[in-house]
């Protein structure tokens, strides 16, 4: 079961969809929500599905809403943009396909044939400066986004894109919506909302689309994260020093 | 698969649906069954679903019935009432959406556009006097039920309403049936049928709808529960006293 | 997905369906297969479903078949009989409803409006002589089968009928096929194919339908089971005697 | 949800389908991929399903594809051949039936009524020379493939064929596509891609269909596996010798 609530029918010209849903490091959702806020993008459609959880959220004003995906548009830049974000990805495999197919139908109704899906790419050990990795539906898109600073590898390290960002790309390839997935490197474990990875992806996107976006807030959050990581490392080093008494070999306790 | 068995087509004027299905503390089901019994409400529809368990119950007269949801009506008060109760909630997430959508279609066919869903709200530590918390589909309903004694918080404590009471509200919001959820505070763990929480919800409802309902039975059950709780506390205190010998610090054994 | 393979369209007059699928003690399946064999009932329909397991069986002649339910008919008695048996019950709750609905449609197409579903009823401790318990869709059927020797209790002990035998009864009640479930008492744990319970159910059925069925084979199997149980009890007694040395209290090691 | 991508409509005469998907020992997939490569068979159709995993693979050139099943054809031999292979079998029981039904519809549209499904048959202890076991939809096929060197047993040892190879056979039997399953004996545990079993199946197929296939590569892989197994046995023997000191009984440590 899918229910669309269409709030407005915006006139868009040559638009691109940028998708960011909850996922690893919450990178995609953080990037898209940041752009929606800073660009004051306007919500124009909501999608509800029985593959989202069976509860309502209670808002601050005590009103309730079912989980949903949301579409926003922004017409102030070089190119019209449509943002896709939401509370959840599908809870079931079948739902991933059903939701992607319906969202792609909606995208094609708007005469949009290009899509950028966002996510995190989990690595071991916090990267000094997170890279943005990519995969795409066509070789032309690979070349185009290489020039924008995205790293494309041979598939051996990345291997697959799981969830909405992947299925949207794969289904889009079958129905004429080309797409590229941008993945900011983030710590695979423990998982946290990663402002550093989000900043890396935002830098690629704002440059690529020539967007004037105030980056101050994301930089602050990324620096806070930098400090928290430095602090954690320092504590770890102190702990190891205490454990290692003079004349003894260090024994790792982990 | 959904099967409706419609027993009667009552003529209702400006009716309100009050839903109470099994759930935390069984508060909703207890309240609605109490009102059905005391108001002698009449069953007029049954709904069967393959998202309920795959068994039949054996009744006292050895006849059998599949699990079902049931609709009753009551026309003797200030406002016509429709009660929705049943043996089970859906066993699957998808079923929650399918059943809610079909029940809302049925509700709209009766020209009803207001619904009260009931439930329990699990707290830690038995509340001295259980409050009734609320959430609603519109700000107007929030204001209206605040005046009726319901507590509306900012969503931080309650957060979400899970199951039929939530999905009915959320789906109702999408299809023009406004609703409010009333949740009686009850013990989250261990769970038991909570007559005290049910009494608190019943007091709100009977006052709001100006219903003449004999409250004696629910008060007796609530008092029995009060005594059982007092007894349990006393036993616990005695046990702690025995454990704590003179001159020793109390050590909690849990 | 449901696939019917109809092999023949028998002309039946006032027939009754007797269903026995795998279940507790395999009582139902054993009874129906025994009747099919002894009465030389003829297969006339097969039902395949994607709610059965996703494999094929390899027959003795190396040919393969998907799991299925099968319908047989027998016209040589006082009343025409249709037998329903099969390899499996549904693997999913939804499948139980879908299969029951389709089988009931098929039953109604044959102008049959009465159904007997069979099963086992698990008890603790092997019954000296297994009783046959019942539940039905109408009070008239309860009375009719009480006279046939079936025990109907008030629902407190039996409570529910789970699976195909229950859902067929419950769905039948909704669509005009009356039914009664006969359950032979069998050991709940450990579970084994129980010829004694099957014999008890067979005795009710053959008498009720005035069937001339050679009962020798089932009696032999039931007696073998009797002997096996007696042997097991004897061994248990010997073991207890050995464990309990003179002058010592018996300590149960379990 | 099923999506067909048909790339070409080959004109085939009296063709046979040979299916090999991932499974035990990966025998089927290895055989079919070997034939596709050596015979330079041409892909003409892809099937996508929401019962495959919800991710895309990243190819070597950084482009992405959803998991899929693929159809290839080869017209250079005595008889036209269609190969069916893919990344995955269905993740769900229902998907197995849905995919098999759709693939059989596609096969029948091409006027094909014969199918060979391939798999591994897990045995305990590595067979000196793996046999190829079979099961079929008709007795005639059993006889025909006995002559081709396939072993047909009475069903007691093999018992069932699980997954796509089985369901395709079983559904094919219902809709007029006859079929035989060939299973190469392979080690049940630990599971690995078994080139020896694949070679055994390839030998049956190439002889039966009079195919000119360069067998050098599969022989090399099979010999490598032979050597690896001999090596493993030798190491095991050495270990046992070391464990067994003079004058001591051998104690197996496992």
mmCIF file of C-alpha atoms in Angstrom, chain D residues 2-253:
data_model
loop_
_atom_site.group_PDB
_atom_site.id
_atom_site.type_symbol
_atom_site.label_atom_id
_atom_site.label_comp_id
_atom_site.label_asym_id
_atom_site.label_seq_id
_atom_site.Cartn_x
_atom_site.Cartn_y
_atom_site.Cartn_z
ATOM 1 C CA UNK D 2 8.947 -8.676 -11.813
ATOM 2 C CA UNK D 3 10.641 -6.658 -14.531
ATOM 3 C CA UNK D 4 11.678 -8.209 -17.832
ATOM 4 C CA UNK D 5 14.317 -6.574 -19.989
ATOM 5 C CA UNK D 6 14.215 -8.300 -23.365
ATOM 6 C CA UNK D 7 17.245 -7.452 -25.475
ATOM 7 C CA UNK D 8 16.597 -9.590 -28.538
ATOM 8 C CA UNK D 9 13.968 -12.001 -29.852
ATOM 9 C CA UNK D 10 15.983 -14.947 -31.148
ATOM 10 C CA UNK D 11 14.418 -17.395 -33.609
ATOM 11 C CA UNK D 12 14.894 -20.764 -31.972
ATOM 12 C CA UNK D 13 14.028 -24.192 -33.282
ATOM 13 C CA UNK D 14 13.223 -27.048 -30.925
ATOM 14 C CA UNK D 15 15.376 -25.510 -28.189
ATOM 15 C CA UNK D 16 16.120 -26.858 -24.706
ATOM 16 C CA UNK D 17 16.598 -24.701 -21.593
ATOM 17 C CA UNK D 18 19.578 -25.467 -19.334
ATOM 18 C CA UNK D 19 19.299 -23.752 -15.943
ATOM 19 C CA UNK D 20 22.151 -23.253 -13.458
ATOM 20 C CA UNK D 21 21.770 -20.848 -10.549
ATOM 21 C CA UNK D 22 23.809 -20.456 -7.337
ATOM 22 C CA UNK D 23 23.300 -23.381 -4.991
ATOM 23 C CA UNK D 24 25.037 -26.247 -3.264
ATOM 24 C CA UNK D 25 28.658 -26.451 -4.494
ATOM 25 C CA UNK D 26 27.679 -23.808 -7.055
ATOM 26 C CA UNK D 27 27.633 -26.714 -9.515
ATOM 27 C CA UNK D 28 24.740 -25.523 -11.663
ATOM 28 C CA UNK D 29 25.975 -21.947 -12.009
ATOM 29 C CA UNK D 30 29.546 -23.084 -12.783
ATOM 30 C CA UNK D 31 28.379 -25.473 -15.531
ATOM 31 C CA UNK D 32 26.079 -22.969 -17.224
ATOM 32 C CA UNK D 33 28.587 -20.121 -17.038
ATOM 33 C CA UNK D 34 31.247 -22.424 -18.488
ATOM 34 C CA UNK D 35 28.999 -23.347 -21.429
ATOM 35 C CA UNK D 36 28.013 -19.691 -21.998
ATOM 36 C CA UNK D 37 31.667 -18.674 -22.119
ATOM 37 C CA UNK D 38 32.988 -21.547 -24.231
ATOM 38 C CA UNK D 39 30.073 -21.557 -26.678
ATOM 39 C CA UNK D 40 29.982 -17.735 -26.796
ATOM 40 C CA UNK D 41 26.249 -17.839 -26.083
ATOM 41 C CA UNK D 42 24.458 -14.487 -26.418
ATOM 42 C CA UNK D 43 22.395 -12.794 -23.702
ATOM 43 C CA UNK D 44 18.866 -11.955 -24.860
ATOM 44 C CA UNK D 45 16.801 -11.352 -21.706
ATOM 45 C CA UNK D 46 17.128 -10.264 -18.077
ATOM 46 C CA UNK D 47 14.635 -10.785 -15.241
ATOM 47 C CA UNK D 48 14.562 -8.547 -12.164
ATOM 48 C CA UNK D 49 12.518 -9.347 -9.040
ATOM 49 C CA UNK D 50 11.794 -7.832 -5.634
ATOM 50 C CA UNK D 51 12.521 -11.298 -4.225
ATOM 51 C CA UNK D 52 16.215 -10.776 -4.985
ATOM 52 C CA UNK D 53 18.276 -8.720 -2.477
ATOM 53 C CA UNK D 54 17.705 -4.947 -2.274
ATOM 54 C CA UNK D 55 21.089 -3.727 -3.420
ATOM 55 C CA UNK D 56 23.032 -3.014 -6.614
ATOM 56 C CA UNK D 57 26.371 -4.539 -7.534
ATOM 57 C CA UNK D 58 29.168 -2.190 -8.586
ATOM 58 C CA UNK D 59 30.833 -3.438 -11.785
ATOM 59 C CA UNK D 60 34.518 -3.009 -12.655
ATOM 60 C CA UNK D 61 33.767 0.190 -14.612
ATOM 61 C CA UNK D 62 31.912 1.673 -11.574
ATOM 62 C CA UNK D 63 28.490 1.188 -13.165
ATOM 63 C CA UNK D 64 25.791 -0.548 -11.163
ATOM 64 C CA UNK D 65 23.237 -3.295 -11.744
ATOM 65 C CA UNK D 66 20.451 -4.856 -9.714
ATOM 66 C CA UNK D 67 20.645 -8.603 -9.054
ATOM 67 C CA UNK D 68 18.988 -10.516 -11.906
ATOM 68 C CA UNK D 69 18.506 -13.760 -13.754
ATOM 69 C CA UNK D 70 19.737 -13.892 -17.345
ATOM 70 C CA UNK D 71 18.814 -15.842 -20.465
ATOM 71 C CA UNK D 72 21.396 -16.651 -23.189
ATOM 72 C CA UNK D 73 20.985 -18.596 -26.438
ATOM 73 C CA UNK D 74 23.325 -20.707 -28.595
ATOM 74 C CA UNK D 75 22.414 -21.833 -32.100
ATOM 75 C CA UNK D 76 25.655 -23.485 -33.288
ATOM 76 C CA UNK D 77 24.967 -27.079 -32.224
ATOM 77 C CA UNK D 78 22.778 -30.037 -33.086
ATOM 78 C CA UNK D 79 19.993 -28.461 -31.066
ATOM 79 C CA UNK D 80 19.355 -24.835 -30.120
ATOM 80 C CA UNK D 81 20.119 -24.154 -26.444
ATOM 81 C CA UNK D 82 18.864 -21.519 -23.996
ATOM 82 C CA UNK D 83 20.867 -20.957 -20.807
ATOM 83 C CA UNK D 84 19.361 -19.549 -17.629
ATOM 84 C CA UNK D 85 21.711 -18.327 -14.910
ATOM 85 C CA UNK D 86 21.910 -15.438 -12.450
ATOM 86 C CA UNK D 87 23.284 -13.822 -9.321
ATOM 87 C CA UNK D 88 20.778 -15.183 -6.824
ATOM 88 C CA UNK D 89 17.872 -17.468 -6.254
ATOM 89 C CA UNK D 90 14.772 -15.941 -4.663
ATOM 90 C CA UNK D 91 15.208 -14.783 -1.053
ATOM 91 C CA UNK D 92 11.632 -15.886 -0.186
ATOM 92 C CA UNK D 93 9.534 -19.056 -0.685
ATOM 93 C CA UNK D 94 6.785 -17.121 -2.483
ATOM 94 C CA UNK D 95 9.405 -15.573 -4.798
ATOM 95 C CA UNK D 96 10.576 -19.026 -5.878
ATOM 96 C CA UNK D 97 7.106 -19.789 -7.184
ATOM 97 C CA UNK D 98 6.532 -16.366 -8.754
ATOM 98 C CA UNK D 99 9.885 -16.338 -10.578
ATOM 99 C CA UNK D 100 9.526 -19.952 -11.777
ATOM 100 C CA UNK D 101 6.046 -19.242 -13.106
ATOM 101 C CA UNK D 102 7.222 -16.165 -15.013
ATOM 102 C CA UNK D 103 10.286 -17.907 -16.407
ATOM 103 C CA UNK D 104 8.137 -20.835 -17.536
ATOM 104 C CA UNK D 105 5.711 -18.445 -19.259
ATOM 105 C CA UNK D 106 8.693 -16.941 -21.073
ATOM 106 C CA UNK D 107 9.981 -20.417 -21.995
ATOM 107 C CA UNK D 108 6.596 -21.451 -23.363
ATOM 108 C CA UNK D 109 6.340 -18.233 -25.404
ATOM 109 C CA UNK D 110 9.492 -19.457 -27.178
ATOM 110 C CA UNK D 111 7.725 -22.782 -27.897
ATOM 111 C CA UNK D 112 10.226 -24.606 -25.690
ATOM 112 C CA UNK D 113 8.880 -27.637 -23.831
ATOM 113 C CA UNK D 114 12.005 -29.193 -22.396
ATOM 114 C CA UNK D 115 14.227 -28.008 -19.576
ATOM 115 C CA UNK D 116 17.315 -29.310 -17.784
ATOM 116 C CA UNK D 117 17.913 -27.911 -14.313
ATOM 117 C CA UNK D 118 21.305 -28.351 -12.681
ATOM 118 C CA UNK D 119 22.488 -28.507 -9.113
ATOM 119 C CA UNK D 120 24.748 -30.183 -6.622
ATOM 120 C CA UNK D 121 23.879 -33.127 -4.418
ATOM 121 C CA UNK D 122 25.594 -32.949 -1.047
ATOM 122 C CA UNK D 123 27.217 -36.166 0.191
ATOM 123 C CA UNK D 124 29.358 -36.925 3.237
ATOM 124 C CA UNK D 125 32.958 -37.617 2.315
ATOM 125 C CA UNK D 126 34.410 -36.421 -0.999
ATOM 126 C CA UNK D 127 33.436 -38.883 -3.742
ATOM 127 C CA UNK D 128 36.396 -40.457 -5.608
ATOM 128 C CA UNK D 129 34.615 -39.719 -8.848
ATOM 129 C CA UNK D 130 31.440 -37.645 -8.471
ATOM 130 C CA UNK D 131 28.338 -39.269 -9.947
ATOM 131 C CA UNK D 132 25.506 -37.321 -11.554
ATOM 132 C CA UNK D 133 22.127 -38.071 -9.991
ATOM 133 C CA UNK D 134 18.808 -37.272 -11.620
ATOM 134 C CA UNK D 135 15.069 -36.774 -11.187
ATOM 135 C CA UNK D 136 12.547 -35.892 -13.875
ATOM 136 C CA UNK D 137 8.958 -34.908 -14.596
ATOM 137 C CA UNK D 138 8.237 -38.047 -16.679
ATOM 138 C CA UNK D 139 9.295 -41.692 -16.742
ATOM 139 C CA UNK D 140 10.324 -41.271 -20.382
ATOM 140 C CA UNK D 141 12.853 -38.613 -19.411
ATOM 141 C CA UNK D 142 14.172 -40.861 -16.659
ATOM 142 C CA UNK D 143 14.831 -43.594 -19.220
ATOM 143 C CA UNK D 144 16.319 -41.179 -21.756
ATOM 144 C CA UNK D 145 18.809 -39.696 -19.287
ATOM 145 C CA UNK D 146 19.705 -43.080 -17.787
ATOM 146 C CA UNK D 147 21.125 -43.872 -21.206
ATOM 147 C CA UNK D 148 23.085 -40.611 -21.039
ATOM 148 C CA UNK D 149 24.832 -41.814 -17.879
ATOM 149 C CA UNK D 150 22.710 -40.189 -15.190
ATOM 150 C CA UNK D 151 21.995 -42.241 -12.050
ATOM 151 C CA UNK D 152 18.338 -42.411 -11.036
ATOM 152 C CA UNK D 153 17.685 -43.781 -7.577
ATOM 153 C CA UNK D 154 14.423 -44.625 -5.917
ATOM 154 C CA UNK D 155 14.031 -41.335 -4.131
ATOM 155 C CA UNK D 156 15.055 -42.630 -0.750
ATOM 156 C CA UNK D 157 18.542 -41.112 -0.816
ATOM 157 C CA UNK D 158 17.850 -37.874 -2.677
ATOM 158 C CA UNK D 159 14.297 -37.296 -1.432
ATOM 159 C CA UNK D 160 13.741 -33.780 -2.674
ATOM 160 C CA UNK D 161 15.135 -31.041 -4.898
ATOM 161 C CA UNK D 162 15.054 -27.698 -3.087
ATOM 162 C CA UNK D 163 14.972 -24.244 -4.706
ATOM 163 C CA UNK D 164 14.810 -23.027 -8.294
ATOM 164 C CA UNK D 165 15.935 -26.344 -9.842
ATOM 165 C CA UNK D 166 13.119 -28.114 -8.049
ATOM 166 C CA UNK D 167 10.336 -25.551 -8.363
ATOM 167 C CA UNK D 168 11.023 -25.016 -12.091
ATOM 168 C CA UNK D 169 10.661 -28.774 -12.591
ATOM 169 C CA UNK D 170 7.520 -29.013 -10.463
ATOM 170 C CA UNK D 171 5.799 -25.978 -12.005
ATOM 171 C CA UNK D 172 6.943 -27.073 -15.481
ATOM 172 C CA UNK D 173 5.218 -30.419 -14.945
ATOM 173 C CA UNK D 174 1.972 -28.524 -14.272
ATOM 174 C CA UNK D 175 2.185 -26.314 -17.375
ATOM 175 C CA UNK D 176 3.547 -28.625 -20.043
ATOM 176 C CA UNK D 177 7.290 -28.069 -19.878
ATOM 177 C CA UNK D 178 8.961 -31.427 -19.206
ATOM 178 C CA UNK D 179 12.215 -31.391 -17.323
ATOM 179 C CA UNK D 180 15.038 -33.300 -15.733
ATOM 180 C CA UNK D 181 17.291 -32.229 -12.877
ATOM 181 C CA UNK D 182 20.950 -33.284 -12.966
ATOM 182 C CA UNK D 183 22.809 -33.117 -9.658
ATOM 183 C CA UNK D 184 26.569 -33.536 -9.391
ATOM 184 C CA UNK D 185 27.738 -35.148 -6.158
ATOM 185 C CA UNK D 186 29.629 -32.665 -4.006
ATOM 186 C CA UNK D 187 30.723 -32.337 -0.405
ATOM 187 C CA UNK D 188 27.788 -31.250 1.745
ATOM 188 C CA UNK D 189 30.019 -29.625 4.334
ATOM 189 C CA UNK D 190 32.242 -27.565 4.051
ATOM 190 C CA UNK D 191 30.687 -26.084 0.931
ATOM 191 C CA UNK D 192 32.908 -24.761 -1.878
ATOM 192 C CA UNK D 193 32.613 -24.201 -5.620
ATOM 193 C CA UNK D 194 33.109 -27.735 -6.891
ATOM 194 C CA UNK D 195 34.810 -27.972 -10.297
ATOM 195 C CA UNK D 196 34.921 -31.783 -10.088
ATOM 196 C CA UNK D 197 31.142 -32.045 -9.790
ATOM 197 C CA UNK D 198 30.773 -29.419 -12.523
ATOM 198 C CA UNK D 199 33.047 -31.430 -14.811
ATOM 199 C CA UNK D 200 30.948 -34.562 -14.262
ATOM 200 C CA UNK D 201 27.755 -32.684 -15.187
ATOM 201 C CA UNK D 202 29.469 -31.026 -18.181
ATOM 202 C CA UNK D 203 30.550 -34.407 -19.524
ATOM 203 C CA UNK D 204 26.969 -35.665 -19.488
ATOM 204 C CA UNK D 205 25.664 -32.525 -21.183
ATOM 205 C CA UNK D 206 28.318 -32.167 -23.893
ATOM 206 C CA UNK D 207 27.898 -35.834 -24.873
ATOM 207 C CA UNK D 208 24.092 -35.717 -24.764
ATOM 208 C CA UNK D 209 23.918 -32.571 -26.907
ATOM 209 C CA UNK D 210 26.938 -33.425 -29.041
ATOM 210 C CA UNK D 211 28.552 -30.097 -28.047
ATOM 211 C CA UNK D 212 32.110 -29.228 -29.017
ATOM 212 C CA UNK D 213 33.299 -27.544 -25.837
ATOM 213 C CA UNK D 214 36.918 -26.980 -24.845
ATOM 214 C CA UNK D 215 37.090 -28.850 -21.519
ATOM 215 C CA UNK D 216 40.679 -27.875 -20.701
ATOM 216 C CA UNK D 217 39.854 -25.104 -18.191
ATOM 217 C CA UNK D 218 37.369 -27.132 -16.148
ATOM 218 C CA UNK D 219 39.824 -30.060 -16.087
ATOM 219 C CA UNK D 220 42.549 -27.771 -14.735
ATOM 220 C CA UNK D 221 40.216 -26.460 -12.031
ATOM 221 C CA UNK D 222 39.095 -29.988 -11.170
ATOM 222 C CA UNK D 223 42.724 -31.161 -10.910
ATOM 223 C CA UNK D 224 43.620 -28.201 -8.711
ATOM 224 C CA UNK D 225 40.748 -29.239 -6.477
ATOM 225 C CA UNK D 226 41.978 -32.861 -6.544
ATOM 226 C CA UNK D 227 45.432 -31.697 -5.436
ATOM 227 C CA UNK D 228 43.983 -29.443 -2.727
ATOM 228 C CA UNK D 229 41.923 -32.352 -1.394
ATOM 229 C CA UNK D 230 44.929 -34.754 -1.485
ATOM 230 C CA UNK D 231 47.017 -32.114 0.292
ATOM 231 C CA UNK D 232 44.355 -31.633 2.962
ATOM 232 C CA UNK D 233 44.130 -35.408 3.514
ATOM 233 C CA UNK D 234 47.928 -35.671 3.797
ATOM 234 C CA UNK D 235 48.053 -32.862 6.355
ATOM 235 C CA UNK D 236 45.283 -34.530 8.304
ATOM 236 C CA UNK D 237 47.209 -37.824 8.291
ATOM 237 C CA UNK D 238 50.421 -36.104 9.457
ATOM 238 C CA UNK D 239 48.554 -34.393 12.248
ATOM 239 C CA UNK D 240 47.062 -37.665 13.392
ATOM 240 C CA UNK D 241 50.533 -39.317 13.333
ATOM 241 C CA UNK D 242 51.972 -36.532 15.469
ATOM 242 C CA UNK D 243 49.118 -36.779 17.927
ATOM 243 C CA UNK D 244 49.560 -40.525 18.245
ATOM 244 C CA UNK D 245 52.761 -41.056 20.203
ATOM 245 C CA UNK D 246 54.263 -44.567 20.441
ATOM 246 C CA UNK D 247 52.489 -46.792 22.874
ATOM 247 C CA UNK D 248 49.429 -44.598 23.018
ATOM 248 C CA UNK D 249 45.999 -45.199 21.646
ATOM 249 C CA UNK D 250 44.915 -42.721 19.029
ATOM 250 C CA UNK D 251 42.560 -40.144 20.436
ATOM 251 C CA UNK D 252 40.603 -38.256 17.874
ATOM 252 C CA UNK D 253 40.464 -34.576 18.570
#
